[in-house]
PDB file of C-alpha atoms in Angstrom:
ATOM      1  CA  UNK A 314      52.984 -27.590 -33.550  1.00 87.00           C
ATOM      2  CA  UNK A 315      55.315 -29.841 -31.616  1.00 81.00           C
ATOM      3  CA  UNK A 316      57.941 -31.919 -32.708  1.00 78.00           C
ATOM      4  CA  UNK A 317      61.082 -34.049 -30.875  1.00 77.00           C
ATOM      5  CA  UNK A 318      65.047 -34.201 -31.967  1.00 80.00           C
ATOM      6  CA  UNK A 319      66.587 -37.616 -30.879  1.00 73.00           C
ATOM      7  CA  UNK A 320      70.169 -38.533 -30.373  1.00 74.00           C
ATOM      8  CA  UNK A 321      70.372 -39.210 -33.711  1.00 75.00           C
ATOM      9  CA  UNK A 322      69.815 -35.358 -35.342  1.00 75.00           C
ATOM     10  CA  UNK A 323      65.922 -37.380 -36.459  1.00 76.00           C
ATOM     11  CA  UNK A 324      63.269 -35.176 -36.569  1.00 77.00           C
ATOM     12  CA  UNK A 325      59.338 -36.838 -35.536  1.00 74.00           C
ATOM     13  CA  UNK A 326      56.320 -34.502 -36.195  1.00 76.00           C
ATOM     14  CA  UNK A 327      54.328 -35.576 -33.030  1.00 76.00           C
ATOM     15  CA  UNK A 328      51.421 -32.781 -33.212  1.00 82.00           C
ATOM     16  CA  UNK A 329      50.362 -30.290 -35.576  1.00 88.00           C
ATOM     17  CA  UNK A 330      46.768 -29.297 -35.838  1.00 93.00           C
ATOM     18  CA  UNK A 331      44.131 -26.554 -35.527  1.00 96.00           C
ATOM     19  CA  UNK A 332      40.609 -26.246 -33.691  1.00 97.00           C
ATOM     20  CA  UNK A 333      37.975 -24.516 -34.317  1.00 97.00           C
ATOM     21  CA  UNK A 334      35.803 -23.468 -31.598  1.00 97.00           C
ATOM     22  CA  UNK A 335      32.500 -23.036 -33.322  1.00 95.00           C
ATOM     23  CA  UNK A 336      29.998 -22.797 -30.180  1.00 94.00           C
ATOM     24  CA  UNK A 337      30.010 -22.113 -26.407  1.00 92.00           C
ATOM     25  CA  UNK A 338      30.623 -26.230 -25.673  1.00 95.00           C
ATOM     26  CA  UNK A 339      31.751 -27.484 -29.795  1.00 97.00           C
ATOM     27  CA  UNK A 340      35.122 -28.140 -31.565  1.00 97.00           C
ATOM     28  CA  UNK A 341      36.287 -29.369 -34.371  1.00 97.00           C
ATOM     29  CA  UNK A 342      40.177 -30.237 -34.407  1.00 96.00           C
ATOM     30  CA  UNK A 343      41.893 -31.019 -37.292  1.00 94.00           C
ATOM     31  CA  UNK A 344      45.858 -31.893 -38.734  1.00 90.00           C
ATOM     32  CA  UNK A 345      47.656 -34.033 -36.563  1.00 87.00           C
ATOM     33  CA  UNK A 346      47.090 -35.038 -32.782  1.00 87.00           C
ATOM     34  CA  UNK A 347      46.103 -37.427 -30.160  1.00 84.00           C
ATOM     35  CA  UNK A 348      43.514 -39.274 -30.564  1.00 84.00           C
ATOM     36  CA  UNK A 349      41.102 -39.763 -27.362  1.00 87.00           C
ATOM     37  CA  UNK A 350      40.827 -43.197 -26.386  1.00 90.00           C
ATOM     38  CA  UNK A 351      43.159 -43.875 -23.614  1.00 91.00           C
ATOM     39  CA  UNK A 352      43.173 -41.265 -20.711  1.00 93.00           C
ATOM     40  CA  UNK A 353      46.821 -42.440 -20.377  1.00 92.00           C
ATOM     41  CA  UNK A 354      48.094 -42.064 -23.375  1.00 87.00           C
ATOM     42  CA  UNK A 355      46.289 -38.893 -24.243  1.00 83.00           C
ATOM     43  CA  UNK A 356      47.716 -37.278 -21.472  1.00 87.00           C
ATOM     44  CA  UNK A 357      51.010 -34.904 -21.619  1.00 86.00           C
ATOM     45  CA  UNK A 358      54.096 -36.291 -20.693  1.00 86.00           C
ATOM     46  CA  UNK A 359      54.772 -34.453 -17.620  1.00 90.00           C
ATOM     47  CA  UNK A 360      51.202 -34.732 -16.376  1.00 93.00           C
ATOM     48  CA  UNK A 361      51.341 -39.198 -15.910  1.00 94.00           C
ATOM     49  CA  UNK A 362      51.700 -39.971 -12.582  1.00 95.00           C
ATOM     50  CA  UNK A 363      55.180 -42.304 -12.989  1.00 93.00           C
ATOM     51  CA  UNK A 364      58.179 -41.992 -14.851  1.00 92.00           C
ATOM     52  CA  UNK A 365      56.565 -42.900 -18.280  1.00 91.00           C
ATOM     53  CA  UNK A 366      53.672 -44.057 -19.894  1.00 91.00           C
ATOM     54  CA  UNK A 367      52.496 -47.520 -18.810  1.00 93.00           C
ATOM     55  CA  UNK A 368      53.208 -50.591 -19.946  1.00 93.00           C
ATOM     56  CA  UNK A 369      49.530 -51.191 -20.807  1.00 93.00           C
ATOM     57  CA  UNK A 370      50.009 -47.893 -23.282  1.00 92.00           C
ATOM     58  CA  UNK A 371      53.238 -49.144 -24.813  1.00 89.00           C
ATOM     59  CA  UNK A 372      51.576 -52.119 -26.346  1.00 90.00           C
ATOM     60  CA  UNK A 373      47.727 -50.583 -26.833  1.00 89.00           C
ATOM     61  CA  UNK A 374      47.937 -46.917 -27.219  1.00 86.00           C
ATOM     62  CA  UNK A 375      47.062 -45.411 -30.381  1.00 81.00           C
ATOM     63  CA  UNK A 376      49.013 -42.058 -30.100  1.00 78.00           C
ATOM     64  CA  UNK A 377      48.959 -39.463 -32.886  1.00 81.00           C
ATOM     65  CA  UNK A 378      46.679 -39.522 -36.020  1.00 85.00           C
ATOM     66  CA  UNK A 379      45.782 -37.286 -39.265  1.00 86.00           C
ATOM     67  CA  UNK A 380      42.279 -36.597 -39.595  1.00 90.00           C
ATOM     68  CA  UNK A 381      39.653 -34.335 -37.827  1.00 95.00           C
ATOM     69  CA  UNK A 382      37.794 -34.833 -34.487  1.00 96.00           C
ATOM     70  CA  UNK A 383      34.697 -33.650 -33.109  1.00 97.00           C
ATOM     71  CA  UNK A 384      34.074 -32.697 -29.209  1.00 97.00           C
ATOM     72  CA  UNK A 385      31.452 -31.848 -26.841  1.00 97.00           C
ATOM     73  CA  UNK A 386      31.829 -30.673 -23.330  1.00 96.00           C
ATOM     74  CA  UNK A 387      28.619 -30.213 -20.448  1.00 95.00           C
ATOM     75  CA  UNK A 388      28.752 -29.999 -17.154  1.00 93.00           C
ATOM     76  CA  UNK A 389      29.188 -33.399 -16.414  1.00 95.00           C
ATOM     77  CA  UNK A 390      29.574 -35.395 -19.439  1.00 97.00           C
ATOM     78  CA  UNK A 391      31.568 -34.630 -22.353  1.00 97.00           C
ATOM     79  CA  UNK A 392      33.102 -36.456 -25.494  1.00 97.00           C
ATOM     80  CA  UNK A 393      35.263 -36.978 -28.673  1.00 97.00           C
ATOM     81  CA  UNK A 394      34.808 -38.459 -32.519  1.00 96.00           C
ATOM     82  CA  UNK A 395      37.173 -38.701 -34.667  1.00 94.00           C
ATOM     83  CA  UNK A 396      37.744 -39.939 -37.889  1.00 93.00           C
ATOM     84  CA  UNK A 397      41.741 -40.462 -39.059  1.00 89.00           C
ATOM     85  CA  UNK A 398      44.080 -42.428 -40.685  1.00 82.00           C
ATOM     86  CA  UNK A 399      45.091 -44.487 -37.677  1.00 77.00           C
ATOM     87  CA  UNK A 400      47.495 -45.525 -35.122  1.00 66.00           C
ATOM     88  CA  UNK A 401      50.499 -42.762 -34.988  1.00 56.00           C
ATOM     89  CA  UNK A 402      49.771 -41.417 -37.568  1.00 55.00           C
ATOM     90  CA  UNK A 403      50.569 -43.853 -40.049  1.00 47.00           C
ATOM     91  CA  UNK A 404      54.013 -44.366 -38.086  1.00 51.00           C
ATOM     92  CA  UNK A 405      53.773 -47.321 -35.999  1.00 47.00           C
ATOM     93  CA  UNK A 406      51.226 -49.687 -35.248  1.00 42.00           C
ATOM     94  CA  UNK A 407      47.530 -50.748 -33.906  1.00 45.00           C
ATOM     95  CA  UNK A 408      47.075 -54.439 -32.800  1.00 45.00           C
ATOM     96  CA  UNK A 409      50.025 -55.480 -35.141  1.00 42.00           C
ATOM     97  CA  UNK A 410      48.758 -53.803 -38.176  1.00 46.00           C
ATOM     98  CA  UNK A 411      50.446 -52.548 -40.764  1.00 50.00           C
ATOM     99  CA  UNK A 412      50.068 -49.015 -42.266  1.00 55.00           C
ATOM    100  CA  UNK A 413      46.180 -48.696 -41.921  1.00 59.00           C
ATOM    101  CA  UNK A 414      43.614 -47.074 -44.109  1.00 71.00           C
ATOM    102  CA  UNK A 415      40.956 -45.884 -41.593  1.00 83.00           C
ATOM    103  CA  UNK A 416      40.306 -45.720 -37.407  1.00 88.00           C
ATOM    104  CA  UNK A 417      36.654 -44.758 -36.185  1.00 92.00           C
ATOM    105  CA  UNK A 418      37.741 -43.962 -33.032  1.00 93.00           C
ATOM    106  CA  UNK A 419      35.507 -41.853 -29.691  1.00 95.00           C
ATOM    107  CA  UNK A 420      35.673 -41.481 -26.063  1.00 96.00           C
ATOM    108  CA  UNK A 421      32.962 -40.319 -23.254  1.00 97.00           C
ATOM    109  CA  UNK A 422      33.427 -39.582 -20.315  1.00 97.00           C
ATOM    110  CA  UNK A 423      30.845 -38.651 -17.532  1.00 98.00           C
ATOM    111  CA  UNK A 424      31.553 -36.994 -14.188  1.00 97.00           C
ATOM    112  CA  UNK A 425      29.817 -39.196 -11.513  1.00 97.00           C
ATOM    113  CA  UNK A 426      31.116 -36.825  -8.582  1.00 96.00           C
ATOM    114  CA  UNK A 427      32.613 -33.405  -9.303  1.00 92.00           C
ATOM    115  CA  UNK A 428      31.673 -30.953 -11.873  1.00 90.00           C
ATOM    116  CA  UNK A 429      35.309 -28.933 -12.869  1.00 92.00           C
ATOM    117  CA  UNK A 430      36.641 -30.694 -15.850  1.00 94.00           C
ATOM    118  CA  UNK A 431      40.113 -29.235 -14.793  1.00 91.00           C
ATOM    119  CA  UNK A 432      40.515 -31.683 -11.875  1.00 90.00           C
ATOM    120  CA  UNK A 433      41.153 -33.819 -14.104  1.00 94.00           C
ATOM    121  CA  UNK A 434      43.613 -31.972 -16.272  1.00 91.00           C
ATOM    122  CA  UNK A 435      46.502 -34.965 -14.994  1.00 94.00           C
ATOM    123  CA  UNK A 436      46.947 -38.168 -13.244  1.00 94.00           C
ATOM    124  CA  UNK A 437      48.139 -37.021  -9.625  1.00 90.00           C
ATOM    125  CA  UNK A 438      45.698 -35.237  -7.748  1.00 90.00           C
ATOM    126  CA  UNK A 439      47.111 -32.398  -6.441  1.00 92.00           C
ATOM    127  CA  UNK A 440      46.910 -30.814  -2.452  1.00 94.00           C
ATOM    128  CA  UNK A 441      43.392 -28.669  -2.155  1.00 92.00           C
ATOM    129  CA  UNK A 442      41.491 -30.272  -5.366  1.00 92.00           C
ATOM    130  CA  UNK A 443      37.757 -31.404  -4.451  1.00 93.00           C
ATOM    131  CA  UNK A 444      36.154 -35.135  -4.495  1.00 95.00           C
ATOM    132  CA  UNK A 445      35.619 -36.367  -7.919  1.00 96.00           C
ATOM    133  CA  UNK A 446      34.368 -39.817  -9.858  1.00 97.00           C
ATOM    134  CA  UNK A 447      35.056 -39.806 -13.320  1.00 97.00           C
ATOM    135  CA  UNK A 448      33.679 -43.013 -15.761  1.00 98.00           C
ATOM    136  CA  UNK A 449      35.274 -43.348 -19.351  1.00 97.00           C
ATOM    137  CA  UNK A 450      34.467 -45.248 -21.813  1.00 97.00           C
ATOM    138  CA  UNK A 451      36.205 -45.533 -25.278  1.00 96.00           C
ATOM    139  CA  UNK A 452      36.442 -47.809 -28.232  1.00 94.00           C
ATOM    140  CA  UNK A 453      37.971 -47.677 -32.067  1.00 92.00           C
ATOM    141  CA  UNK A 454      37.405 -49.781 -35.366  1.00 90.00           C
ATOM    142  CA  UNK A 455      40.361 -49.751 -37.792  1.00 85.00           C
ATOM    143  CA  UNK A 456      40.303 -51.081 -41.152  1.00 80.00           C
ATOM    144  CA  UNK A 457      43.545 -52.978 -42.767  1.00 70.00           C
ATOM    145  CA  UNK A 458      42.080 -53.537 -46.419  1.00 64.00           C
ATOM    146  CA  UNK A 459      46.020 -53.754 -48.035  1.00 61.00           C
ATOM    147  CA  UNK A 460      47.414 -56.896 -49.165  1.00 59.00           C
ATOM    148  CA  UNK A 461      49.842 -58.412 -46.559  1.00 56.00           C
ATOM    149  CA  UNK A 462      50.316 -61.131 -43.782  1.00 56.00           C
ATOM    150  CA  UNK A 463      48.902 -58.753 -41.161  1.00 57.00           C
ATOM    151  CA  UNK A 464      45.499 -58.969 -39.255  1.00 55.00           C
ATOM    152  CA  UNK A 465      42.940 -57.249 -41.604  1.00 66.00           C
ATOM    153  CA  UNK A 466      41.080 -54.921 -38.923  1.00 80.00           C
ATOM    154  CA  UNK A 467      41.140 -54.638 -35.199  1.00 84.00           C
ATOM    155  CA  UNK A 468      38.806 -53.191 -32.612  1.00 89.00           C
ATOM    156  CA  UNK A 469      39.699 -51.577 -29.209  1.00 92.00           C
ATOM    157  CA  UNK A 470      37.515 -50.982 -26.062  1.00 95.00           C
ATOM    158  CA  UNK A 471      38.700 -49.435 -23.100  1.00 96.00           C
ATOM    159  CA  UNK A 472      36.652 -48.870 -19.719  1.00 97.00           C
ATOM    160  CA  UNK A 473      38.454 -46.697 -16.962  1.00 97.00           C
ATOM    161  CA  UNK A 474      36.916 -45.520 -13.575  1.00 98.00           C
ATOM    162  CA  UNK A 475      39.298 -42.839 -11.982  1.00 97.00           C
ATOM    163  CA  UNK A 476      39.018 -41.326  -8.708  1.00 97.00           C
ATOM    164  CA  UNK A 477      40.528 -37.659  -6.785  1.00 96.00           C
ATOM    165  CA  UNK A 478      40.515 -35.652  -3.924  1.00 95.00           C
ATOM    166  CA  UNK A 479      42.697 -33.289  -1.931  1.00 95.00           C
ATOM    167  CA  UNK A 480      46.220 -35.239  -2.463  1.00 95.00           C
ATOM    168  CA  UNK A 481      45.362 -38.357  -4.555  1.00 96.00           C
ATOM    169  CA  UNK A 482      43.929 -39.316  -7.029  1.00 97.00           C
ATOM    170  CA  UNK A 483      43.855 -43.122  -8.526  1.00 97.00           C
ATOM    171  CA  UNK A 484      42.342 -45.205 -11.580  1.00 97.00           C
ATOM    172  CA  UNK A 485      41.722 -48.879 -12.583  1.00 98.00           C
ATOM    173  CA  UNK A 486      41.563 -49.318 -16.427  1.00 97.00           C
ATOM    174  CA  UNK A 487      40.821 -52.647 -18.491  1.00 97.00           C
ATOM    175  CA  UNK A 488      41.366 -52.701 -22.433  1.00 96.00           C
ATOM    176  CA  UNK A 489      40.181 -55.241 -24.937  1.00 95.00           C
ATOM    177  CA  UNK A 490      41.556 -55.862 -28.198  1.00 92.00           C
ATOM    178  CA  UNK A 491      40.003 -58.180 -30.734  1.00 90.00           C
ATOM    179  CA  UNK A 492      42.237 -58.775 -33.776  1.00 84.00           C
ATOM    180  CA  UNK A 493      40.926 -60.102 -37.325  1.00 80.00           C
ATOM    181  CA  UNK A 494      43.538 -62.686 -38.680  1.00 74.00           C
ATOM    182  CA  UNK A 495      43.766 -63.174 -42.860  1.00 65.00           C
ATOM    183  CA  UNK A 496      41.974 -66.701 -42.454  1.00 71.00           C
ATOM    184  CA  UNK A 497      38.795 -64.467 -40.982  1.00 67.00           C
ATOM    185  CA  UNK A 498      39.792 -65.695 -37.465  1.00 78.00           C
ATOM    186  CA  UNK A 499      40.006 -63.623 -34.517  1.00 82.00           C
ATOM    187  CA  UNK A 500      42.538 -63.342 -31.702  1.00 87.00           C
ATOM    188  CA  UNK A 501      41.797 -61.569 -28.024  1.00 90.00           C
ATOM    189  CA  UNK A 502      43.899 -59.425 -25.968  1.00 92.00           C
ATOM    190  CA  UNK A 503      43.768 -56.848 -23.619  1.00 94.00           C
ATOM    191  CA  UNK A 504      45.443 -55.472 -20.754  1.00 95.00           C
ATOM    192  CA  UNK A 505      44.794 -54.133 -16.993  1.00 97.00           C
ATOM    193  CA  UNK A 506      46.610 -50.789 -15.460  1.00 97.00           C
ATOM    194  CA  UNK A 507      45.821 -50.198 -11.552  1.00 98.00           C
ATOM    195  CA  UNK A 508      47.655 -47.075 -10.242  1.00 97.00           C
ATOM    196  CA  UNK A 509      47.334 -44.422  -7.772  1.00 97.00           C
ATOM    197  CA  UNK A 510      49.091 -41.971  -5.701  1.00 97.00           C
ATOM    198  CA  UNK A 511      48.807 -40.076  -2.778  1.00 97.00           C
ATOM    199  CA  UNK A 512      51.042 -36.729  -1.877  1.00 97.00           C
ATOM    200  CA  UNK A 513      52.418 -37.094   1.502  1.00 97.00           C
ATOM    201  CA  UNK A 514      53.371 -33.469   1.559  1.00 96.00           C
ATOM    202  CA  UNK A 515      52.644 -30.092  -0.700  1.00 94.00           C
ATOM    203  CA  UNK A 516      55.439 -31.379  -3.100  1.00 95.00           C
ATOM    204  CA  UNK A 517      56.261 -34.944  -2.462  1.00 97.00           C
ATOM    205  CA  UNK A 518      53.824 -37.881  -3.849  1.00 97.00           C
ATOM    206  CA  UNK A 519      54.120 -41.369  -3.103  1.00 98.00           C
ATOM    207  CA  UNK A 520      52.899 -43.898  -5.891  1.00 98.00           C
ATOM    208  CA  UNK A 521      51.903 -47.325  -7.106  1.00 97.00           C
ATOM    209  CA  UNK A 522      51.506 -49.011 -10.486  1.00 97.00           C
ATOM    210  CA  UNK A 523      50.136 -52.748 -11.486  1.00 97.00           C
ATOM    211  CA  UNK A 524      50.394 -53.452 -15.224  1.00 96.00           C
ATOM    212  CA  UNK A 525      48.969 -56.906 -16.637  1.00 96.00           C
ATOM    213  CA  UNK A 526      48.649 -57.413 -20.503  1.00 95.00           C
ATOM    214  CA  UNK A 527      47.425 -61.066 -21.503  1.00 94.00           C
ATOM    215  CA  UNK A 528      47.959 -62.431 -25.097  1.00 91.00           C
ATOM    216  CA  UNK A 529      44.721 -63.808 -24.688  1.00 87.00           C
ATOM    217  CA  UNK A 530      44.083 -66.459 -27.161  1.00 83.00           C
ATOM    218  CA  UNK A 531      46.699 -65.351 -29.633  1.00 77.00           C
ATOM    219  CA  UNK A 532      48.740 -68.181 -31.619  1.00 71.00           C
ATOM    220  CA  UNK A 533      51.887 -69.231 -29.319  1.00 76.00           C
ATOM    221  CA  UNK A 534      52.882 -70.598 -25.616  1.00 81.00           C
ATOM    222  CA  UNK A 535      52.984 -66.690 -24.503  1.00 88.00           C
ATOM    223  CA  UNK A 536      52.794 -65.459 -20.735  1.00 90.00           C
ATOM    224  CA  UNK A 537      51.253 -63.000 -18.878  1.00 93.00           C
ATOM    225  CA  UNK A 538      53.100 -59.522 -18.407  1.00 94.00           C
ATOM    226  CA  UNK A 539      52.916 -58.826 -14.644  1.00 95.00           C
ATOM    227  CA  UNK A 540      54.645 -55.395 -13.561  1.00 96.00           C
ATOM    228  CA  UNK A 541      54.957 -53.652 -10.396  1.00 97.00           C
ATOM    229  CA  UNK A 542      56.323 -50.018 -10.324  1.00 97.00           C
ATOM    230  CA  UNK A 543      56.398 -47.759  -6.839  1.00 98.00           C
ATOM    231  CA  UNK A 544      57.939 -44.045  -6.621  1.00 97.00           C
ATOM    232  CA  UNK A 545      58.182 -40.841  -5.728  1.00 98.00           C
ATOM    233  CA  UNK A 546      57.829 -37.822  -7.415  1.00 97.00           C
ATOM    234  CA  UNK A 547      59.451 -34.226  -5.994  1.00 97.00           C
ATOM    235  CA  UNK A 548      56.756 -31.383  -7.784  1.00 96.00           C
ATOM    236  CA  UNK A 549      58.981 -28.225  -6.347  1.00 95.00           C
ATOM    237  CA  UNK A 550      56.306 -25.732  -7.899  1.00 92.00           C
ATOM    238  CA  UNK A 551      52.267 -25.807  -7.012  1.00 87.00           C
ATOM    239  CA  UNK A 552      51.649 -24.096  -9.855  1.00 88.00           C
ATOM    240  CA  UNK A 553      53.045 -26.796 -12.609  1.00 91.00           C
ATOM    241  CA  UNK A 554      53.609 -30.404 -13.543  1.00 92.00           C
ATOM    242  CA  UNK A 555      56.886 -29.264 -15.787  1.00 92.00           C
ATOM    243  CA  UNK A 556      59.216 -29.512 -13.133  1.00 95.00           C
ATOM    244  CA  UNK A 557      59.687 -33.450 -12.052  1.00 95.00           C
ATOM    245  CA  UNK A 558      62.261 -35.288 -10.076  1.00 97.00           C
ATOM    246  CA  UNK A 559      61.341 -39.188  -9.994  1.00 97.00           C
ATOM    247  CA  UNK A 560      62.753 -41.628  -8.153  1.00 97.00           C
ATOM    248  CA  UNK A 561      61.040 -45.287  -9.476  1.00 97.00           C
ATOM    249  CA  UNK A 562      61.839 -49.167  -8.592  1.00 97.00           C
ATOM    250  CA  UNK A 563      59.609 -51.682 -10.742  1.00 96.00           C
ATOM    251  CA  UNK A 564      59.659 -55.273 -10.758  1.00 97.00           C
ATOM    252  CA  UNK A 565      58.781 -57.875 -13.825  1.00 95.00           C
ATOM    253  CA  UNK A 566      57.815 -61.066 -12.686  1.00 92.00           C
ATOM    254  CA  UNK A 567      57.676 -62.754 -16.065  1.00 89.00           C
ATOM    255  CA  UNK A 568      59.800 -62.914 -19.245  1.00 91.00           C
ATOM    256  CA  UNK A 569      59.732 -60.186 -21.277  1.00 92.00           C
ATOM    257  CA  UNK A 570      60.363 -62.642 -24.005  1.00 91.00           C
ATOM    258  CA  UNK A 571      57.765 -64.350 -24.429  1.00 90.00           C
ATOM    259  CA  UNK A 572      55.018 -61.956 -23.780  1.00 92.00           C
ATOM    260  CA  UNK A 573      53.540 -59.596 -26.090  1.00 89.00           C
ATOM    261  CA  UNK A 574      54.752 -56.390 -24.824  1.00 90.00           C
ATOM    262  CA  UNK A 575      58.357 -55.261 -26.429  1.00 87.00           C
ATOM    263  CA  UNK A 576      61.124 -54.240 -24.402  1.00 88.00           C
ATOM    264  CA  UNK A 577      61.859 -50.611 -25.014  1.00 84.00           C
ATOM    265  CA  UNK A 578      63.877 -48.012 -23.311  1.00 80.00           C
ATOM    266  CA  UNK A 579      61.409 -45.854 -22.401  1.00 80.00           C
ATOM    267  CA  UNK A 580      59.307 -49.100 -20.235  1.00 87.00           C
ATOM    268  CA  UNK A 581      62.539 -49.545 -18.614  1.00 89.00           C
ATOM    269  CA  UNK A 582      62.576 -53.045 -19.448  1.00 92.00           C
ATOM    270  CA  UNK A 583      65.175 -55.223 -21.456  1.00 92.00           C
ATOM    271  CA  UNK A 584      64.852 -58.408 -23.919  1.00 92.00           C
ATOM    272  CA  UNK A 585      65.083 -61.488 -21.491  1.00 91.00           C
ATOM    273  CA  UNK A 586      64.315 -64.708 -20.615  1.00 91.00           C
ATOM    274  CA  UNK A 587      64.455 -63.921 -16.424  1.00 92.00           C
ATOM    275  CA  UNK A 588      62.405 -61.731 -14.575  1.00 93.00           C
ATOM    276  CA  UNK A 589      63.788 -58.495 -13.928  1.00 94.00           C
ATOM    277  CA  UNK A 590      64.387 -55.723 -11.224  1.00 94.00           C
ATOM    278  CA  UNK A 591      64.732 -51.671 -12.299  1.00 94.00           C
ATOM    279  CA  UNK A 592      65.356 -48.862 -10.607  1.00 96.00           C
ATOM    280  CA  UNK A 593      64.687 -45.332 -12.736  1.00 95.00           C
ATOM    281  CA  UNK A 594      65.413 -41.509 -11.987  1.00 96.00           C
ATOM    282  CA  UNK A 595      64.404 -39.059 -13.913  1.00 95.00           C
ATOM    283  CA  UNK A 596      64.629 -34.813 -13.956  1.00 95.00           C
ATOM    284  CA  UNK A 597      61.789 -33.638 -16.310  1.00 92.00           C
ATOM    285  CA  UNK A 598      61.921 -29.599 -16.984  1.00 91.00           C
ATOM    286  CA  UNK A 599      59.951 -27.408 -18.781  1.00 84.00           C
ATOM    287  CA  UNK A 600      59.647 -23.441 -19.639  1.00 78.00           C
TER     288      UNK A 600
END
């Protein structure tokens, strides 16, 4: 069960779910949780490798759904099914959709060098972990069957090749969404995240971060989103991700305005016509 309190005394349910282990390498999970698609935005919080998520997960990441999911894990491949209600869990959005009635969603992964799935338990590559090649592949169907001006269904397909060793660890990640319009058209966007990091000592890691999401052929004179992020993360303890000091400077070389990705707090970006200049610093704690 885990839930957040904003500024504003509002409660959000973001996880609540059991799983039942029903064989040495089987699950079944079911309630409310995050569905695997992304390795971004399935990851915790304090286990992404910048500040926040990217800006590649703000405008295609599923986040939290209701339903039930199946998984496997082997030695070197493993993967999820799911079946749910789709995107957040009926609270926001999934390529512009309204509330939807159904997301066929899955995720494999296979380990092309390495064989500890816990290597890959975050995005930063600790001091001391061993070589390792991990492929994912993921893709979901949702269905929009209600009555409104929004696209009717969507599809999502993600490819991400991620790499680690002893102080780095890095990934290159391409999604593709196709959207269903009400006149049975279809629009095509996606998105490209390139980011690594390497930790120049025990507790201090250096990073980069390219985000490009394309409106594709969608209706409009939109742009590009081009984003450049680079910081450093202070990890006091070896033994944990929960304690985080970032410092982060990131650079938007288009408007914000007339792309498709939405300026939000939490990207660090705001509403504009210019291109833009940030610098971020976060503490992240945890018990």
């Amino acid at each position: 069960l885990r839930f957040n309190v904003n500024d504003s005394s509002d409660v959000d349910l973001h996880s609540a779910w059991g799983q039942w282990n029903f064989a040495s390498n089987w699950n079944v999970r079911f309630g409310l949780f995050g569905e695997a698609m992304s390795r971004e935005d399935w990851a915790n919080p304090q286990d992404l490798l910048g500040i926040d998520y990217s800006n590649n997960d703000f405008t295609f990441g599923i986040g939290s759904s209701i339903g039930a999911q199946l998984h496997y894990t082997g030695t070197r491949p493993r993967w999820w099914a799911s079946l749910s209600n789709g995107a957040f869990g009926t609270q926001d959005t999934f390529g512009n959709l309204d509330v939807a009635d159904l997301l066929f969603s899955g995720r494999w992964e296979y380990q092309i060098a390495g064989t500890d799935w816990s290597d890959w338990s975050d995005m930063m590559g600790r001091p001391g972990r061993p070589e390792g090649i991990l492929l994912g592949i993921a893709g979901g169907y949702q269905l929009n069957e209600k009555e409104n001006d929004e696209p009717r269904n969507a599809f999502q397909a993600i490819a991400d090749l991620s790499f680690a060793g002893d102080g780095y660890q890095a990934m290159i990640a391409g999604t593709l969404q196709p959207l269903e319009t009400r006149d049975d058209g279809w629009e095509y966007t996606g998105g490209i995240l390139v980011q690594g990091g390497v930790f120049l000592t025990d507790t201090l890691e250096l990073y980069g971060r390219y985000d490009l999401v394309s409106p594709g052929d969608r209706v409009g004179d939109l742009d590009n989103f081009n984003a450049f992020a680079v910081g450093v993360n202070f990890l006091p303890f070896g033994w944990t991700n929960r304690w985080k000091f970032t410092v982060e400077g990131q650079y938007l070389a288009d408007e914000i305005n007339n792309t498709i990705v939405a300026p939000t707090s939490g990207l660090g970006w705001l509403a504009s016509d210019d291109a833009q200049w940030g610098l971020r610093l976060q503490a992240q704690v945890g018990f």
